[in-house]
mmCIF file of C-alpha atoms and ligand atoms in Angstrom:
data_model
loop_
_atom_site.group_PDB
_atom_site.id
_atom_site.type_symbol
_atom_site.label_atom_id
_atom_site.label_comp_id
_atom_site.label_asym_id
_atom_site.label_seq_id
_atom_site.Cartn_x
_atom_site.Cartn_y
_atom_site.Cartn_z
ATOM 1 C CA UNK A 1 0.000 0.000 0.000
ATOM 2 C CA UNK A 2 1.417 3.431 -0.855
ATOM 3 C CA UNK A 3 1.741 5.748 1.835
ATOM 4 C CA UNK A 4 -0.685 8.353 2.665
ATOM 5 C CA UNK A 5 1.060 11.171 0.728
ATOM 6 C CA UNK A 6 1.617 9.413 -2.195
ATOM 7 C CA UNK A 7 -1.914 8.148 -1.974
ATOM 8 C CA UNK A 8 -2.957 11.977 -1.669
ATOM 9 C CA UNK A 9 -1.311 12.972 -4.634
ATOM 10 C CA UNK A 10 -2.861 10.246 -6.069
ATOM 11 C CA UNK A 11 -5.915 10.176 -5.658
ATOM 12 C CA UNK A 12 -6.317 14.125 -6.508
ATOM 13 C CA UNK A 13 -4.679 13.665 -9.949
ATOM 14 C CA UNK A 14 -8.080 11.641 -10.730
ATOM 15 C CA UNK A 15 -10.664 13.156 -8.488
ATOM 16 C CA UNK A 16 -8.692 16.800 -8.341
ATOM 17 C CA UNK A 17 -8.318 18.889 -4.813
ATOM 18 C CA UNK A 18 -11.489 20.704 -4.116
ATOM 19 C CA UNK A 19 -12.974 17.215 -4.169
ATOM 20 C CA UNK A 20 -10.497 15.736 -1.379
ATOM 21 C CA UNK A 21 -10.457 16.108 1.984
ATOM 22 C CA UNK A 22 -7.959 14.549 4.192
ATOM 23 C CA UNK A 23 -8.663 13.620 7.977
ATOM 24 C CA UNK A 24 -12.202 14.445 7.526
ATOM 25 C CA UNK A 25 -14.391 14.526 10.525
ATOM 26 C CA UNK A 26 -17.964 12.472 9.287
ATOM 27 C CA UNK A 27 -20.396 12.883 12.264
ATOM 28 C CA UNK A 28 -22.018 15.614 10.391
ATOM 29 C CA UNK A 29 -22.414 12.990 7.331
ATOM 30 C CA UNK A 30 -24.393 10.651 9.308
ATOM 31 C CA UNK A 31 -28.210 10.947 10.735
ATOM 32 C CA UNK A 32 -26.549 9.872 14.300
ATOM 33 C CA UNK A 33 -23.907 12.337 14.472
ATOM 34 C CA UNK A 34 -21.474 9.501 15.633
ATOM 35 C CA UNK A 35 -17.917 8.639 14.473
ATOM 36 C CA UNK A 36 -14.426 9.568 13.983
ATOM 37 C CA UNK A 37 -12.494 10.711 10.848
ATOM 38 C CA UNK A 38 -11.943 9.490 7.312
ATOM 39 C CA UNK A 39 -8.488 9.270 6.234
ATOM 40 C CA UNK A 40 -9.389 10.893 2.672
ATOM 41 C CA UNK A 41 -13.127 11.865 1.744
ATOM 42 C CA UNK A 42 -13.466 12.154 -1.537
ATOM 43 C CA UNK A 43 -16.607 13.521 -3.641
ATOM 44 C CA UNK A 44 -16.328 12.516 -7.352
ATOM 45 C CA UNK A 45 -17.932 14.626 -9.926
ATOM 46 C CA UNK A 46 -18.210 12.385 -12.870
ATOM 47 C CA UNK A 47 -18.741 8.055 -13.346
ATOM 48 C CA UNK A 48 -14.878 8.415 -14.896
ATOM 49 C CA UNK A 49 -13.443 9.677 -11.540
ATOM 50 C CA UNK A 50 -15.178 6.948 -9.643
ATOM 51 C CA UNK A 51 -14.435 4.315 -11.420
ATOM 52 C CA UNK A 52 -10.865 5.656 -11.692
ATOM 53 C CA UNK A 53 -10.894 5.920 -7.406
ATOM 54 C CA UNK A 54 -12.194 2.792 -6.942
ATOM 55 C CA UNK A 55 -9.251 1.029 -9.327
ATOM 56 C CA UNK A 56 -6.866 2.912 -7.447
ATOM 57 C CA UNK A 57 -8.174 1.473 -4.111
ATOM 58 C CA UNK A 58 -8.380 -1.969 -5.732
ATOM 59 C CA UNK A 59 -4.779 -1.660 -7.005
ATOM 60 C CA UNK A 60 -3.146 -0.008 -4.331
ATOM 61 C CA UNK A 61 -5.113 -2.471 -1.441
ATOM 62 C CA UNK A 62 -6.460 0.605 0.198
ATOM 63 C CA UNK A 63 -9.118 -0.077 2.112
ATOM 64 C CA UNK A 64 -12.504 1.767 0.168
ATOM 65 C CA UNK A 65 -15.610 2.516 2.076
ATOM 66 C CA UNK A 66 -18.555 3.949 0.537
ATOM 67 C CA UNK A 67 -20.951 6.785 2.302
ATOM 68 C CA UNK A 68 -24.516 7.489 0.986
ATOM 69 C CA UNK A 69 -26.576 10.199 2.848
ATOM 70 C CA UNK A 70 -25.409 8.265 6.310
ATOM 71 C CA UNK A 71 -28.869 7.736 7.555
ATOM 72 C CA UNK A 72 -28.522 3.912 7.875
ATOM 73 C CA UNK A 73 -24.525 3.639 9.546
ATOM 74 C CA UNK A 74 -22.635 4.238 12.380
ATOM 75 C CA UNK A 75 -19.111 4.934 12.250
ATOM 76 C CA UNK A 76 -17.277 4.471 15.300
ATOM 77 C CA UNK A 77 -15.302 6.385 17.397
ATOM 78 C CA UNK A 78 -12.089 5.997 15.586
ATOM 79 C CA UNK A 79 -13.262 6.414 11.982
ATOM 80 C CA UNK A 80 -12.033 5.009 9.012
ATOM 81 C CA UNK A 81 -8.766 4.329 7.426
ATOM 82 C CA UNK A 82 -8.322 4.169 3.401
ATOM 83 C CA UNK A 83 -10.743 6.293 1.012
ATOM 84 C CA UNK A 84 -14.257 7.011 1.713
ATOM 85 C CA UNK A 85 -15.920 7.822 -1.062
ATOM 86 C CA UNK A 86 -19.615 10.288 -1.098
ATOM 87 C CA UNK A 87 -21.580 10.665 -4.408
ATOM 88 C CA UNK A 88 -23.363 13.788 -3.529
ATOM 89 C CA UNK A 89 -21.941 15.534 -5.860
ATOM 90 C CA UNK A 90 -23.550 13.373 -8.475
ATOM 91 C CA UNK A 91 -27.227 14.256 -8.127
ATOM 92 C CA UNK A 92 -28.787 14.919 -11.535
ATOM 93 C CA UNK A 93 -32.554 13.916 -12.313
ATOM 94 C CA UNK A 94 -33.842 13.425 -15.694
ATOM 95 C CA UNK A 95 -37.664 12.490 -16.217
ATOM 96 C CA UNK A 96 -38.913 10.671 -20.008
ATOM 97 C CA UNK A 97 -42.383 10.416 -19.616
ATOM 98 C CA UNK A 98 -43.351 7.842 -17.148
ATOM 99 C CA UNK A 99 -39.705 7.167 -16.790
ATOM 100 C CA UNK A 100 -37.031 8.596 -14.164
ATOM 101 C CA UNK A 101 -33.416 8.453 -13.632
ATOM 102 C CA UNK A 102 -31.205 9.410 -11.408
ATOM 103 C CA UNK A 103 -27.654 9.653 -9.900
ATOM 104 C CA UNK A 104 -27.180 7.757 -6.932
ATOM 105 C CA UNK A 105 -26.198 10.666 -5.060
ATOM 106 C CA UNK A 106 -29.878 12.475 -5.162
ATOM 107 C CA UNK A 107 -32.031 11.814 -2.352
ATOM 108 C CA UNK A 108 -34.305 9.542 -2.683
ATOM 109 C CA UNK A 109 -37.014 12.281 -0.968
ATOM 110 C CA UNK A 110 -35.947 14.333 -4.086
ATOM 111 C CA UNK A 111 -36.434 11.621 -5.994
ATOM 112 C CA UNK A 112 -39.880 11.308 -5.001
ATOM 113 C CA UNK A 113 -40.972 15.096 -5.192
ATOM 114 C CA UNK A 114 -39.508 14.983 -9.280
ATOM 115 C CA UNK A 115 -41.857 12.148 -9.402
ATOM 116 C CA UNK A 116 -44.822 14.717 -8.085
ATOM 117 C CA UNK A 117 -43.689 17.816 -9.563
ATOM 118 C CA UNK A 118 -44.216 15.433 -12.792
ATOM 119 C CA UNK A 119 -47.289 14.120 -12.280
ATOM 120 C CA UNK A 120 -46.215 10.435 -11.359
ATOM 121 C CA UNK A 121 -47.226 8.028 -8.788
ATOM 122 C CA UNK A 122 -45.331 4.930 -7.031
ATOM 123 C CA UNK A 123 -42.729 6.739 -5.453
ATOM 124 C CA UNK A 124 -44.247 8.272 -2.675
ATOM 125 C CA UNK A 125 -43.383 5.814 -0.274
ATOM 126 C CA UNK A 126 -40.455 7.121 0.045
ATOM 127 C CA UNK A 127 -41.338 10.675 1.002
ATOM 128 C CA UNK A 128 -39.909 10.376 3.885
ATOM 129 C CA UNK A 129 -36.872 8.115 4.065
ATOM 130 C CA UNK A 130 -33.433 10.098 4.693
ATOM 131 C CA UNK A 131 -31.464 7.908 2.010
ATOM 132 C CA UNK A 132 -29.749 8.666 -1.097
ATOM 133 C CA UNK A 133 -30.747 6.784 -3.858
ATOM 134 C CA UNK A 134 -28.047 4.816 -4.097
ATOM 135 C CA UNK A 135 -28.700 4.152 -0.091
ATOM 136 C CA UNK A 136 -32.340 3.308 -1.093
ATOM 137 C CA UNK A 137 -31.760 0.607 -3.516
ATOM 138 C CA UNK A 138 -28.596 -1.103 -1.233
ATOM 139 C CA UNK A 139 -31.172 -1.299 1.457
ATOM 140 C CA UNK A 140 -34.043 -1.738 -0.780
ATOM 141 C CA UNK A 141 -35.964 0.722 1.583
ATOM 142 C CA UNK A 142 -39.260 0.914 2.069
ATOM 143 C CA UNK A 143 -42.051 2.470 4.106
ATOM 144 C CA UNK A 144 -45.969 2.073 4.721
ATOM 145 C CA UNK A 145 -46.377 -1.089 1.849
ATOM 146 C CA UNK A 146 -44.187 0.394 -0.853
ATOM 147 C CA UNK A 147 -40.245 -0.308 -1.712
ATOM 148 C CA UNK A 148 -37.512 -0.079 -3.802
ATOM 149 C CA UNK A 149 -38.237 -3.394 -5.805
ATOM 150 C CA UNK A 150 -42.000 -2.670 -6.744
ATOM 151 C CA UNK A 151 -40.558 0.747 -9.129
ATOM 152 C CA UNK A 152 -36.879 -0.223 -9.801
ATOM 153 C CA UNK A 153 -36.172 -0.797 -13.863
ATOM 154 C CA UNK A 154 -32.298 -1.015 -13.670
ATOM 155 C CA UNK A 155 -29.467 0.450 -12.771
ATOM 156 C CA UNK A 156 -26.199 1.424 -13.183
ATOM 157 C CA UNK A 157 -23.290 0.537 -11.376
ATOM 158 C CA UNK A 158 -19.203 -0.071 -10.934
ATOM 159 C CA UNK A 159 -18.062 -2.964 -10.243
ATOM 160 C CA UNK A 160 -14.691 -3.877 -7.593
ATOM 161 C CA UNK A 161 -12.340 -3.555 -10.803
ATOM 162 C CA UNK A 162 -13.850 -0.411 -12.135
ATOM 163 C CA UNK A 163 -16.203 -1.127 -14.678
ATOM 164 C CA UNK A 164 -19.482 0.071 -15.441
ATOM 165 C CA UNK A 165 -22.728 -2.545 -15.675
ATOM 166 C CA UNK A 166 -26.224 -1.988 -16.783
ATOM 167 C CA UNK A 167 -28.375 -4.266 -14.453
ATOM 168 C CA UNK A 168 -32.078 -5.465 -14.625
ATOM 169 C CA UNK A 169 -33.593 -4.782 -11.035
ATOM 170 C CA UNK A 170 -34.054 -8.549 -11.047
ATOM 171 C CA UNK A 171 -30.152 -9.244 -11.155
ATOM 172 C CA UNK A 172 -30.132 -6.931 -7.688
ATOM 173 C CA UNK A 173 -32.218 -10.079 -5.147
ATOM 174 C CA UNK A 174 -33.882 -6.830 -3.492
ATOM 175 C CA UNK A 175 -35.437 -8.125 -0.551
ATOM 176 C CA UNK A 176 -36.535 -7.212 3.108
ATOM 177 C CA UNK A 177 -33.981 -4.427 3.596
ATOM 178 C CA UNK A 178 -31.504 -6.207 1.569
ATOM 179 C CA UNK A 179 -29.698 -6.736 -1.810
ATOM 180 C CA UNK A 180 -26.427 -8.496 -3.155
ATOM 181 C CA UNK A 181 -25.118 -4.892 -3.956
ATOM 182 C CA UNK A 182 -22.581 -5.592 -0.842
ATOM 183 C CA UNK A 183 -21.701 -8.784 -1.721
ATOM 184 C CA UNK A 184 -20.855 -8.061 -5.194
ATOM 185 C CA UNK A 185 -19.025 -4.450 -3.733
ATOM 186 C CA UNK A 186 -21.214 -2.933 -6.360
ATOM 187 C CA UNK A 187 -21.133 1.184 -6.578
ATOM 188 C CA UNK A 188 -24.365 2.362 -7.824
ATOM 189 C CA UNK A 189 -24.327 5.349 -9.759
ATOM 190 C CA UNK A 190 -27.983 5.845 -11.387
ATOM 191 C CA UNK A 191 -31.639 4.333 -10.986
ATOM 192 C CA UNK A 192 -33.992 3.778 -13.596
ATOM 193 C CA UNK A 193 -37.587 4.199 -11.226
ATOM 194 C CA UNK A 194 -40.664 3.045 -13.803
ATOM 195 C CA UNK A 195 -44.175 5.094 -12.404
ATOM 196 C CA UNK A 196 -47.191 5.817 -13.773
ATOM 197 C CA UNK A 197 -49.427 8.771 -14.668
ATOM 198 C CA UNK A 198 -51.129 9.671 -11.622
ATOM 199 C CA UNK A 199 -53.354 12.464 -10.312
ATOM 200 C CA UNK A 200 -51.197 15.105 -8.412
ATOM 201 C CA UNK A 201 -53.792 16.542 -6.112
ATOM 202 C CA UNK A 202 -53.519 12.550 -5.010
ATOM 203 C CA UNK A 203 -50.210 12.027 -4.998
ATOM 204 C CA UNK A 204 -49.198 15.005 -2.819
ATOM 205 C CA UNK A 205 -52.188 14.259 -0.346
ATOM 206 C CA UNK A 206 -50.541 10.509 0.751
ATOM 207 C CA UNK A 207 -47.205 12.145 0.716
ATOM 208 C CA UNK A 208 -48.801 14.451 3.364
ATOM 209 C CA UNK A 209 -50.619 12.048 5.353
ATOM 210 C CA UNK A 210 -47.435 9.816 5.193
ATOM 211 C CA UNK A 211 -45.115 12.462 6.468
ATOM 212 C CA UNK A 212 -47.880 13.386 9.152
ATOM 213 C CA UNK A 213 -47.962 9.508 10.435
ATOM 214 C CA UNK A 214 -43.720 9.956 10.180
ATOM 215 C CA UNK A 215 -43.173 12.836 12.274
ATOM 216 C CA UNK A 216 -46.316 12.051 14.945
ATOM 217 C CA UNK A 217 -44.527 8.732 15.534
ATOM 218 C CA UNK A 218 -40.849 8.777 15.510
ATOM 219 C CA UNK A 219 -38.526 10.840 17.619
ATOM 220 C CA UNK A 220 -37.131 13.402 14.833
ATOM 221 C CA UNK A 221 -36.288 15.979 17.156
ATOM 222 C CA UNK A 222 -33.199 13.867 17.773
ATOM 223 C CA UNK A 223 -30.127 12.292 15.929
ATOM 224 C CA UNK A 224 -30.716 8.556 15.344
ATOM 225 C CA UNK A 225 -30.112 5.570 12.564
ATOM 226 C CA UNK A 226 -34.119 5.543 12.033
ATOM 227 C CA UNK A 227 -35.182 1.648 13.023
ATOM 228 C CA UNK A 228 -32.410 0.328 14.406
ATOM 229 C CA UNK A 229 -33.319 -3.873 13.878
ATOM 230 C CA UNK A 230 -35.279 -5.370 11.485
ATOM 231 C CA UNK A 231 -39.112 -6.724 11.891
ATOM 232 C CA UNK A 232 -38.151 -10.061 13.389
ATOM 233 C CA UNK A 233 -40.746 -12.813 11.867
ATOM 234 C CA UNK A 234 -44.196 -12.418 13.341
ATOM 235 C CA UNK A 235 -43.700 -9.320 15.791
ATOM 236 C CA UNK A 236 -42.710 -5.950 16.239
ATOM 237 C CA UNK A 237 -39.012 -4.738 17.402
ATOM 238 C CA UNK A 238 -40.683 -1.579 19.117
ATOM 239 C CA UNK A 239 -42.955 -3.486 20.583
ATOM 240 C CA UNK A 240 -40.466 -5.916 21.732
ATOM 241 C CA UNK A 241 -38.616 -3.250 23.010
ATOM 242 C CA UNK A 242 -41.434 -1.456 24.485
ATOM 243 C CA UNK A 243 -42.727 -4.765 26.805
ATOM 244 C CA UNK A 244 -39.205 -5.642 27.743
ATOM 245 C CA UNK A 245 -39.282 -2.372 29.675
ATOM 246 C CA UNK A 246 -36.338 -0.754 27.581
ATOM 247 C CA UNK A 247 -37.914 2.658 27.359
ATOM 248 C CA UNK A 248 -35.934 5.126 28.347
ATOM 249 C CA UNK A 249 -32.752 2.859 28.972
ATOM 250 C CA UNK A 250 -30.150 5.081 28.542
ATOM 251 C CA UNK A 251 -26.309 4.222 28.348
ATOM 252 C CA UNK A 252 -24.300 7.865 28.165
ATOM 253 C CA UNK A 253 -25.961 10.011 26.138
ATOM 254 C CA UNK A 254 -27.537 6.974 24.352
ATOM 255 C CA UNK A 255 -30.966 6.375 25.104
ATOM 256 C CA UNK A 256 -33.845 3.779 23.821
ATOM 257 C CA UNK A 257 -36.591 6.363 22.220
ATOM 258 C CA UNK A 258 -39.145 7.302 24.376
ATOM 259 C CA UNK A 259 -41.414 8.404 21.841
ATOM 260 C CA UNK A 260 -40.704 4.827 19.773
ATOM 261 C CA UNK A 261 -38.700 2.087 21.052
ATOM 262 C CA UNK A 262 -37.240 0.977 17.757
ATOM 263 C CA UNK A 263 -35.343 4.010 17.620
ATOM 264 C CA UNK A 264 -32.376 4.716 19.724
ATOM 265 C CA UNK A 265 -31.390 8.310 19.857
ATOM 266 C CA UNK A 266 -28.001 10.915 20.121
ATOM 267 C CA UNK A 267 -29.709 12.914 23.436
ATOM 268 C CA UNK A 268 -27.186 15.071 22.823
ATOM 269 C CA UNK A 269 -23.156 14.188 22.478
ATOM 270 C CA UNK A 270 -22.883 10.241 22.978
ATOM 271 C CA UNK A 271 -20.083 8.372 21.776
ATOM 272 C CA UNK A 272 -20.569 5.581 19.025
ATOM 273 C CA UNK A 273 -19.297 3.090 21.878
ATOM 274 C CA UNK A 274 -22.174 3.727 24.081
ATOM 275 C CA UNK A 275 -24.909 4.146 21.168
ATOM 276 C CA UNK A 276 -23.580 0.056 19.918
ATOM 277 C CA UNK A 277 -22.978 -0.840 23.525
ATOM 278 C CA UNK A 278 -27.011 0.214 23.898
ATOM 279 C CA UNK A 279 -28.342 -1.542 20.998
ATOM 280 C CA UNK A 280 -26.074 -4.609 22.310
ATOM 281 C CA UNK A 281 -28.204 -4.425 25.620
ATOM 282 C CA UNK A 282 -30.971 -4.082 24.145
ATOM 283 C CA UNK A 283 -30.375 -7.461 22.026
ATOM 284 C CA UNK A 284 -29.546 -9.028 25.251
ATOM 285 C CA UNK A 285 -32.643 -7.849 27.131
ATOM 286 C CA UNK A 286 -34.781 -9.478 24.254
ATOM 287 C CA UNK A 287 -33.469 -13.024 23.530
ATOM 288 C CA UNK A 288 -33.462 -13.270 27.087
ATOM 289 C CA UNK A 289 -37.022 -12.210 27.753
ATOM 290 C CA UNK A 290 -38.521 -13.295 24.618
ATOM 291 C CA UNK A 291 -36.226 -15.686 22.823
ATOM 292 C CA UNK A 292 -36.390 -13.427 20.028
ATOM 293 C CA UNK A 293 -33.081 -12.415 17.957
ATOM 294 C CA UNK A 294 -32.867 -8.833 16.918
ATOM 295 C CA UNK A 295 -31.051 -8.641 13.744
ATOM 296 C CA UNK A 296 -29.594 -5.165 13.679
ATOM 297 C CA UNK A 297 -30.857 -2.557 10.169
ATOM 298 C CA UNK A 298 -28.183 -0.510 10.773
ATOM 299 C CA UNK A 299 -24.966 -0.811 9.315
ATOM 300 C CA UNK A 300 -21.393 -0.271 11.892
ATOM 301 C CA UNK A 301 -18.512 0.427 10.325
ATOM 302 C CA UNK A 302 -15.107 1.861 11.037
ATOM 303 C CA UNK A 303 -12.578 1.443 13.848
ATOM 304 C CA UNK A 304 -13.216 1.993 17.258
ATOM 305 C CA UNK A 305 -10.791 4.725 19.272
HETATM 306 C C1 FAD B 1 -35.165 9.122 10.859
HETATM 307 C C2 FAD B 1 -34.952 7.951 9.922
HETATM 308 C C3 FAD B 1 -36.036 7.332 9.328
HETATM 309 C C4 FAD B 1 -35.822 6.251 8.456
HETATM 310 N N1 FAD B 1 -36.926 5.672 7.864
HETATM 311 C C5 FAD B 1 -36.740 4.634 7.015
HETATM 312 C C6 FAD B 1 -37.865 3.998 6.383
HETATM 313 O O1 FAD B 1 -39.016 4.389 6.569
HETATM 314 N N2 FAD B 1 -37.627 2.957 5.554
HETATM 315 C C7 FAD B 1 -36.365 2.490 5.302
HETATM 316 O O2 FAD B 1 -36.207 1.547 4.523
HETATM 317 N N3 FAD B 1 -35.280 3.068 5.891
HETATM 318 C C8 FAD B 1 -35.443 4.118 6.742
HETATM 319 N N4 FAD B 1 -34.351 4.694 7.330
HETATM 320 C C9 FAD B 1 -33.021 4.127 7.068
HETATM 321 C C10 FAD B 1 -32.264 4.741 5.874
HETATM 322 O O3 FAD B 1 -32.774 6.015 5.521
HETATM 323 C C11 FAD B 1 -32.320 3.828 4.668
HETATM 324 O O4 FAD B 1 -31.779 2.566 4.969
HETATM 325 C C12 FAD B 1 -31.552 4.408 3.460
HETATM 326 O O5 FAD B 1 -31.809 3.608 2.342
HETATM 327 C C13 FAD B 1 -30.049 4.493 3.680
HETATM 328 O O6 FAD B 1 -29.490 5.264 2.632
HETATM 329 P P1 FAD B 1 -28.181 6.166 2.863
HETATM 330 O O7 FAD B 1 -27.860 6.824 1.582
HETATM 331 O O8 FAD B 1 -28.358 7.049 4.040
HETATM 332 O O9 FAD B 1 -27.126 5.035 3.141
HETATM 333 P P2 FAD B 1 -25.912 5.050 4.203
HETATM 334 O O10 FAD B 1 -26.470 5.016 5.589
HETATM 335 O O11 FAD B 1 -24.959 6.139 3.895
HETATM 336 O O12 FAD B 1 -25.252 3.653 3.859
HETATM 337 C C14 FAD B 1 -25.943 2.437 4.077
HETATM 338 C C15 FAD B 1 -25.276 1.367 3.215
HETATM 339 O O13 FAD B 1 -25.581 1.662 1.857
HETATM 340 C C16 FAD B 1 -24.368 1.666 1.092
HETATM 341 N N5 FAD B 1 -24.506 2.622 -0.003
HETATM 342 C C17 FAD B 1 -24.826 3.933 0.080
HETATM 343 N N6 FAD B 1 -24.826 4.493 -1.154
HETATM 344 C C18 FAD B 1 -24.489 3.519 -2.019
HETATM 345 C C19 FAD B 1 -24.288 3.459 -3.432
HETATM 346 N N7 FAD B 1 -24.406 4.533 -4.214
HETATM 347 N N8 FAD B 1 -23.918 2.272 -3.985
HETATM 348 C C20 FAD B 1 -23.748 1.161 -3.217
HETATM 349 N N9 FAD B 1 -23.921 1.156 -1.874
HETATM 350 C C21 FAD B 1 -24.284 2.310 -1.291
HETATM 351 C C22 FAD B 1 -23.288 2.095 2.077
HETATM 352 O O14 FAD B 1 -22.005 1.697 1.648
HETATM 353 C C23 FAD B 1 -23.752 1.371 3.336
HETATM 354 O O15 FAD B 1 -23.272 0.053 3.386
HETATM 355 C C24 FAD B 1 -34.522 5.782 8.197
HETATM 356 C C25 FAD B 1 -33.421 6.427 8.796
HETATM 357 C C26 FAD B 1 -33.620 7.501 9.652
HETATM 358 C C27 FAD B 1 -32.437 8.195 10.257
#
């Protein structure tokens, strides 16, 4: 592995300066406002650059991490070493009739006001979920019966070695809050979303009553990962949670929602050790009380301090 100035000079002869940072601080890149710093953050402004960064990594060995909008990770204390790589630079929306596509790096909220401001229906699940797009169709994310896989065409990504690849949704397995987009180290870099004509007086109504249902139910006023486990088969996490007398547990500054117990929220400046150490507990408390494995949503990454 090169050394870290040689990797510098590196990596801005492809990606240039203004779009490298080094020793970047990331808690204000992620929803919990938790981690350490990235050894070079880097925000590519065309498909060339990153597949050009990500050969680099592959090449050099340097450990490559990839950061959507952060609303589904928490980086640990000690951050994280190598290149991490943001694609909010690459945001651009482009509607064809009942057609849109986008760069990974738009939100997928944007995504689904384009979709309104153009009279189309199917993405307004998503009114409300902090992603990126890219984000969105990793986690296939969903909300209130909709998800990724019921408007996803195809999309476009890089592959470990560099190299672009047009894929059929299909050629994704999107399931449950999952996809092989990890497994394959895929980068996606555009969505092709299929809707249909729809009325807009209709469309922006459930995007309202969806976003009222959102913010009377879950604790926005603070920093959190959003659901922290999955729906285990046949119940409820919060409600799990809830009945095992969890609400309120607080570790630090870390403390089990009070206003929903499947979120676990940054009261004000906890560490990443104590927010993981609480969802840890939390686990515990469960399979001991119910026999019931939570299987965490959120992603952890980085190194601890
Ligand atoms: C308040 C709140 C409410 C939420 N509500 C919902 C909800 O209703 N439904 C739901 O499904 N989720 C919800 N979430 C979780 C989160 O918004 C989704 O999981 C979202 O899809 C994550 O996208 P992101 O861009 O923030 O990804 P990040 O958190 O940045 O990253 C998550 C994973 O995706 C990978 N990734 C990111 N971008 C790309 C890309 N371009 N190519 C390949 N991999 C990529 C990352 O490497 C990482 O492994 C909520 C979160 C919060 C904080």
């Amino acid at each position: 592995m090169a050394d870290n100035h040689q990797l510098y000079k590196k990596i801005i002869k492809i990606a240039s300066e203004e779009n490298v940072m080094v020793n970047k601080p990331l808690k204000s890149y992620t929803y919990t406002r938790l981690g350490g710093q990235a050894d070079f953050f880097v925000t590519p402004e065309t498909y060339q650059d990153v597949q050009e960064i990500v050969k680099l990594a592959n090449e050099e060995e340097v450990p490559f991490t990839l950061l959507g909008n952060g609303s589904n990770l928490i980086i640990k204390d000690g951050g994280i070493r190598g290149i991490v790589m943001n694609l909010g630079k690459l945001a651009e929306m482009n509607v064809n009739k009942t057609t849109l596509v986008v760069q990974s790096g738009a939100k997928i909220i944007q995504a689904s006001r384009e979709a309104l401001a153009n009279k189309l229906t199917g993405l307004e699940f998503a009114c409300g979920i902090p992603g990126s797009v890219g984000g969105a169709l990793f986690m296939n994310a969903g909300a209130y019966g909709g998800e990724v896989k019921d408007v996803l065409e195809s999309t476009v990504v890089v592959d470990r070695y560099g190299e672009l690849h047009t894929l059929a949704a299909s050629e994704l397995d999107l399931e449950y809050r999952t996809s092989n987009i990890l497994e394959n180290a895929y980068i996606v870099l555009e969505a092709t979303f299929v809707l249909k004509e729809g009325d807009p007086e209709d469309i922006k109504a459930t995007m309202d009553d969806l976003t009222f249902k959102r913010e009377s139910k879950q604790p926005l006023e603070y920093p959190s990962c959003g659901s922290v486990f999955k729906r285990p088969p046949g119940y409820f996490a919060g409600k799990l949670i809830q009945d095992s007398g969890l609400q309120g547990k607080q570790i630090g500054d870390a403390q089990v929602s009070l206003k929903h117990a499947g979120f676990i929220v940054n009261r004000h400046e906890c560490t990443a050790q104590e927010y993981i150490e609480l969802i840890q507990f939390v686990q515990q408390v469960v399979k001991e009380k119910y026999d019931v494995v939570l299987e965490r949503e959120v992603k952890i990454i980085g190194e601890d301090e």
